[in-house]
Amino acid sequence: MKTFIAFALAPAILFAQTSPAPPPAAVITTAGAFFALSVPDLAASAAWYEQKLGLTRVNQGGRMDRVAGYVALEGGGLIVELIKHDDSVRPPASSPELIQGFSKAGALVRDFDRTVAALRARGVVMVMGPFPARENMRANVAFKDNAGNLIQLFGDYARK
């Protein structure tokens, strides 16, 4: 059901006829990325993405079927859709990474070092890495949002 709602809302969000204010300088700059997350507190999560990642609200809506509401944010090529479902439940705290289904979201960023520095300056705590670029592995880092969702960012490979 979550996947259906995310796909059903995506076209409306991407093509909405809203005219948002110019976004602040986005922390994450990509060539384009999108992910949608189910969150327990829509207002708190939207504020976190605005403050920590520099995203701007471009669309939001209220009740639709079992969805209490949604907020779409974007900036720097990244689009994030936050959804509050009436009946959503948190994964078990003992091993959230072992649940089936969504594990983490991510994006390829243009300036990895600048992005990591900007995230740290905004108080984002890294939970894995940052790991340096290698010939067979992109530079990468992972952090959690205010709702505990894992987000991983990738830079370039090491130059040969």
PDB file of C-alpha atoms in Angstrom:
ATOM      1  CA  MET A   1       0.000   0.000   0.000  1.00  0.00           C
ATOM      2  CA  LYS A   2       2.861   2.397   0.878  1.00  0.00           C
ATOM      3  CA  THR A   3       4.486   1.830  -2.497  1.00  0.00           C
ATOM      4  CA  PHE A   4       1.193   2.386  -4.328  1.00  0.00           C
ATOM      5  CA  ILE A   5       0.579   5.661  -2.495  1.00  0.00           C
ATOM      6  CA  ALA A   6       4.132   6.867  -3.138  1.00  0.00           C
ATOM      7  CA  PHE A   7       3.809   6.143  -6.862  1.00  0.00           C
ATOM      8  CA  ALA A   8       0.308   7.591  -6.978  1.00  0.00           C
ATOM      9  CA  LEU A   9       1.419  10.840  -5.355  1.00  0.00           C
ATOM     10  CA  ALA A  10       4.691  11.231  -7.251  1.00  0.00           C
ATOM     11  CA  PRO A  11       3.201  12.642 -10.501  1.00  0.00           C
ATOM     12  CA  ALA A  12       1.059  15.113  -8.579  1.00  0.00           C
ATOM     13  CA  ILE A  13       4.077  16.282  -6.624  1.00  0.00           C
ATOM     14  CA  LEU A  14       6.413  16.478  -9.585  1.00  0.00           C
ATOM     15  CA  PHE A  15       3.983  18.382 -11.779  1.00  0.00           C
ATOM     16  CA  ALA A  16       2.147  20.481  -9.195  1.00  0.00           C
ATOM     17  CA  GLN A  17       1.376  24.024 -10.274  1.00  0.00           C
ATOM     18  CA  THR A  18       2.809  25.591  -7.128  1.00  0.00           C
ATOM     19  CA  SER A  19       5.253  28.488  -7.128  1.00  0.00           C
ATOM     20  CA  PRO A  20       7.494  27.963  -4.112  1.00  0.00           C
ATOM     21  CA  ALA A  21       9.795  30.663  -2.828  1.00  0.00           C
ATOM     22  CA  PRO A  22      13.380  30.310  -4.024  1.00  0.00           C
ATOM     23  CA  PRO A  23      14.957  27.507  -1.992  1.00  0.00           C
ATOM     24  CA  PRO A  24      17.808  28.142   0.439  1.00  0.00           C
ATOM     25  CA  ALA A  25      21.197  26.785  -0.481  1.00  0.00           C
ATOM     26  CA  ALA A  26      20.640  23.046  -0.511  1.00  0.00           C
ATOM     27  CA  VAL A  27      23.124  20.930   1.396  1.00  0.00           C
ATOM     28  CA  ILE A  28      22.843  17.981  -0.997  1.00  0.00           C
ATOM     29  CA  THR A  29      23.414  18.690  -4.682  1.00  0.00           C
ATOM     30  CA  THR A  30      22.604  15.808  -7.030  1.00  0.00           C
ATOM     31  CA  ALA A  31      21.938  15.272 -10.683  1.00  0.00           C
ATOM     32  CA  GLY A  32      18.462  14.218  -9.552  1.00  0.00           C
ATOM     33  CA  ALA A  33      17.158  11.878  -6.868  1.00  0.00           C
ATOM     34  CA  PHE A  34      13.814  11.054  -5.233  1.00  0.00           C
ATOM     35  CA  PHE A  35      12.725   9.058  -2.222  1.00  0.00           C
ATOM     36  CA  ALA A  36       9.564   8.850  -0.145  1.00  0.00           C
ATOM     37  CA  LEU A  37       9.413   7.993   3.542  1.00  0.00           C
ATOM     38  CA  SER A  38       6.646   7.132   5.955  1.00  0.00           C
ATOM     39  CA  VAL A  39       7.206   9.174   9.125  1.00  0.00           C
ATOM     40  CA  PRO A  40       5.524   9.273  12.555  1.00  0.00           C
ATOM     41  CA  ASP A  41       5.432  13.089  12.860  1.00  0.00           C
ATOM     42  CA  LEU A  42       4.965  14.907   9.573  1.00  0.00           C
ATOM     43  CA  ALA A  43       5.595  18.423  10.902  1.00  0.00           C
ATOM     44  CA  ALA A  44       8.743  17.440  12.804  1.00  0.00           C
ATOM     45  CA  SER A  45      10.190  15.527   9.847  1.00  0.00           C
ATOM     46  CA  ALA A  46       9.427  18.315   7.370  1.00  0.00           C
ATOM     47  CA  ALA A  47      11.164  20.807   9.678  1.00  0.00           C
ATOM     48  CA  TRP A  48      14.181  18.472   9.996  1.00  0.00           C
ATOM     49  CA  TYR A  49      14.587  18.189   6.210  1.00  0.00           C
ATOM     50  CA  GLU A  50      14.244  21.968   5.860  1.00  0.00           C
ATOM     51  CA  GLN A  51      16.757  22.758   8.610  1.00  0.00           C
ATOM     52  CA  LYS A  52      19.306  19.982   8.154  1.00  0.00           C
ATOM     53  CA  LEU A  53      19.254  19.457   4.381  1.00  0.00           C
ATOM     54  CA  GLY A  54      18.138  22.920   3.271  1.00  0.00           C
ATOM     55  CA  LEU A  55      15.137  21.587   1.345  1.00  0.00           C
ATOM     56  CA  THR A  56      12.058  23.698   0.616  1.00  0.00           C
ATOM     57  CA  ARG A  57       8.424  22.614   0.811  1.00  0.00           C
ATOM     58  CA  VAL A  58       6.956  22.591  -2.670  1.00  0.00           C
ATOM     59  CA  ASN A  59       3.679  20.781  -2.024  1.00  0.00           C
ATOM     60  CA  GLN A  60       1.657  19.403   0.847  1.00  0.00           C
ATOM     61  CA  GLY A  61      -1.725  17.892   1.316  1.00  0.00           C
ATOM     62  CA  GLY A  62      -4.131  16.457   3.807  1.00  0.00           C
ATOM     63  CA  ARG A  63      -6.175  13.343   4.241  1.00  0.00           C
ATOM     64  CA  MET A  64      -6.502  10.859   1.376  1.00  0.00           C
ATOM     65  CA  ASP A  65      -7.872   7.433   2.276  1.00  0.00           C
ATOM     66  CA  ARG A  66      -5.573   6.183   5.089  1.00  0.00           C
ATOM     67  CA  VAL A  67      -2.936   8.866   4.542  1.00  0.00           C
ATOM     68  CA  ALA A  68      -3.133  11.607   7.163  1.00  0.00           C
ATOM     69  CA  GLY A  69      -1.046  13.929   5.017  1.00  0.00           C
ATOM     70  CA  TYR A  70       2.110  14.418   3.004  1.00  0.00           C
ATOM     71  CA  VAL A  71       4.786  17.037   2.426  1.00  0.00           C
ATOM     72  CA  ALA A  72       7.032  17.220  -0.640  1.00  0.00           C
ATOM     73  CA  LEU A  73      10.335  19.029  -0.323  1.00  0.00           C
ATOM     74  CA  GLU A  74      13.110  19.665  -2.794  1.00  0.00           C
ATOM     75  CA  GLY A  75      16.402  21.396  -3.347  1.00  0.00           C
ATOM     76  CA  GLY A  76      19.703  20.776  -5.088  1.00  0.00           C
ATOM     77  CA  GLY A  77      18.167  18.121  -7.340  1.00  0.00           C
ATOM     78  CA  LEU A  78      16.798  16.064  -4.431  1.00  0.00           C
ATOM     79  CA  ILE A  79      13.051  15.481  -3.967  1.00  0.00           C
ATOM     80  CA  VAL A  80      11.828  13.983  -0.693  1.00  0.00           C
ATOM     81  CA  GLU A  81       8.211  13.027  -0.053  1.00  0.00           C
ATOM     82  CA  LEU A  82       7.217  12.550   3.586  1.00  0.00           C
ATOM     83  CA  ILE A  83       4.008  10.627   4.221  1.00  0.00           C
ATOM     84  CA  LYS A  84       2.067  10.172   7.464  1.00  0.00           C
ATOM     85  CA  HIS A  85      -0.012   6.976   7.363  1.00  0.00           C
ATOM     86  CA  ASP A  86      -2.738   6.439   9.953  1.00  0.00           C
ATOM     87  CA  ASP A  87      -1.777   2.835  10.663  1.00  0.00           C
ATOM     88  CA  SER A  88       1.986   2.899  10.156  1.00  0.00           C
ATOM     89  CA  VAL A  89       4.207   1.196  12.720  1.00  0.00           C
ATOM     90  CA  ARG A  90       7.867   1.528  13.544  1.00  0.00           C
ATOM     91  CA  PRO A  91      10.256  -1.364  12.838  1.00  0.00           C
ATOM     92  CA  PRO A  92      11.541  -3.169  15.930  1.00  0.00           C
ATOM     93  CA  ALA A  93      14.241  -1.145  17.687  1.00  0.00           C
ATOM     94  CA  SER A  94      16.397  -4.239  18.180  1.00  0.00           C
ATOM     95  CA  SER A  95      17.190  -4.695  14.480  1.00  0.00           C
ATOM     96  CA  PRO A  96      15.506  -2.170  12.151  1.00  0.00           C
ATOM     97  CA  GLU A  97      18.020  -2.897   9.381  1.00  0.00           C
ATOM     98  CA  LEU A  98      16.825  -6.508   9.228  1.00  0.00           C
ATOM     99  CA  ILE A  99      13.230  -5.774   8.234  1.00  0.00           C
ATOM    100  CA  GLN A 100      12.169  -6.750   4.753  1.00  0.00           C
ATOM    101  CA  GLY A 101      11.383  -3.915   2.375  1.00  0.00           C
ATOM    102  CA  PHE A 102      12.829  -0.422   2.574  1.00  0.00           C
ATOM    103  CA  SER A 103      16.237  -0.348   4.225  1.00  0.00           C
ATOM    104  CA  LYS A 104      17.708   3.016   3.264  1.00  0.00           C
ATOM    105  CA  ALA A 105      17.532   5.800   0.717  1.00  0.00           C
ATOM    106  CA  GLY A 106      20.425   7.492  -0.988  1.00  0.00           C
ATOM    107  CA  ALA A 107      21.736   9.874  -3.574  1.00  0.00           C
ATOM    108  CA  LEU A 108      24.866  10.519  -5.592  1.00  0.00           C
ATOM    109  CA  VAL A 109      26.177  13.988  -4.696  1.00  0.00           C
ATOM    110  CA  ARG A 110      28.329  16.254  -6.826  1.00  0.00           C
ATOM    111  CA  ASP A 111      30.711  17.492  -4.091  1.00  0.00           C
ATOM    112  CA  PHE A 112      31.040  14.801  -1.438  1.00  0.00           C
ATOM    113  CA  ASP A 113      33.464  16.600   0.901  1.00  0.00           C
ATOM    114  CA  ARG A 114      31.483  19.866   0.830  1.00  0.00           C
ATOM    115  CA  THR A 115      28.252  17.949   1.477  1.00  0.00           C
ATOM    116  CA  VAL A 116      29.667  16.083   4.490  1.00  0.00           C
ATOM    117  CA  ALA A 117      31.097  19.323   5.924  1.00  0.00           C
ATOM    118  CA  ALA A 118      27.762  21.135   5.468  1.00  0.00           C
ATOM    119  CA  LEU A 119      25.813  18.297   7.096  1.00  0.00           C
ATOM    120  CA  ARG A 120      28.162  18.291  10.089  1.00  0.00           C
ATOM    121  CA  ALA A 121      27.869  22.076  10.393  1.00  0.00           C
ATOM    122  CA  ARG A 122      24.075  21.641  10.630  1.00  0.00           C
ATOM    123  CA  GLY A 123      24.400  19.049  13.377  1.00  0.00           C
ATOM    124  CA  VAL A 124      23.702  15.916  11.339  1.00  0.00           C
ATOM    125  CA  VAL A 125      25.350  12.924  13.043  1.00  0.00           C
ATOM    126  CA  MET A 126      26.985  10.377  10.756  1.00  0.00           C
ATOM    127  CA  VAL A 127      26.262   6.746  11.659  1.00  0.00           C
ATOM    128  CA  MET A 128      28.570   5.141   9.050  1.00  0.00           C
ATOM    129  CA  GLY A 129      31.647   6.755   7.550  1.00  0.00           C
ATOM    130  CA  PRO A 130      32.515   8.899   5.848  1.00  0.00           C
ATOM    131  CA  PHE A 131      34.449   6.343   3.862  1.00  0.00           C
ATOM    132  CA  PRO A 132      37.036   7.535   1.335  1.00  0.00           C
ATOM    133  CA  ALA A 133      36.781   6.887  -2.371  1.00  0.00           C
ATOM    134  CA  ARG A 134      38.605   3.852  -3.726  1.00  0.00           C
ATOM    135  CA  GLU A 135      38.968   2.497  -7.234  1.00  0.00           C
ATOM    136  CA  ASN A 136      36.151   0.002  -6.601  1.00  0.00           C
ATOM    137  CA  MET A 137      34.060   1.956  -4.060  1.00  0.00           C
ATOM    138  CA  ARG A 138      32.556   5.410  -4.102  1.00  0.00           C
ATOM    139  CA  ALA A 139      33.170   7.757  -1.194  1.00  0.00           C
ATOM    140  CA  ASN A 140      30.102   7.374   1.033  1.00  0.00           C
ATOM    141  CA  VAL A 141      28.526   8.307   4.323  1.00  0.00           C
ATOM    142  CA  ALA A 142      25.271   7.467   6.073  1.00  0.00           C
ATOM    143  CA  PHE A 143      23.146   9.342   8.603  1.00  0.00           C
ATOM    144  CA  LYS A 144      19.680   9.033  10.096  1.00  0.00           C
ATOM    145  CA  ASP A 145      16.921  11.591   9.894  1.00  0.00           C
ATOM    146  CA  ASN A 146      14.843  12.600  12.929  1.00  0.00           C
ATOM    147  CA  ALA A 147      12.545   9.580  12.424  1.00  0.00           C
ATOM    148  CA  GLY A 148      15.418   7.076  12.235  1.00  0.00           C
ATOM    149  CA  ASN A 149      15.391   6.574   8.445  1.00  0.00           C
ATOM    150  CA  LEU A 150      18.852   5.737   7.098  1.00  0.00           C
ATOM    151  CA  ILE A 151      20.114   7.922   4.252  1.00  0.00           C
ATOM    152  CA  GLN A 152      23.368   7.193   2.426  1.00  0.00           C
ATOM    153  CA  LEU A 153      25.210   9.643   0.183  1.00  0.00           C
ATOM    154  CA  PHE A 154      27.797   8.722  -2.418  1.00  0.00           C
ATOM    155  CA  GLY A 155      30.605  10.701  -4.043  1.00  0.00           C
ATOM    156  CA  ASP A 156      32.986   9.749  -6.820  1.00  0.00           C
ATOM    157  CA  TYR A 157      35.302   6.766  -7.190  1.00  0.00           C
ATOM    158  CA  ALA A 158      39.017   7.336  -6.588  1.00  0.00           C
ATOM    159  CA  ARG A 159      40.849   8.455  -9.691  1.00  0.00           C
ATOM    160  CA  LYS A 160      43.115   5.881 -11.279  1.00  0.00           C
TER     161      LYS A 160
END
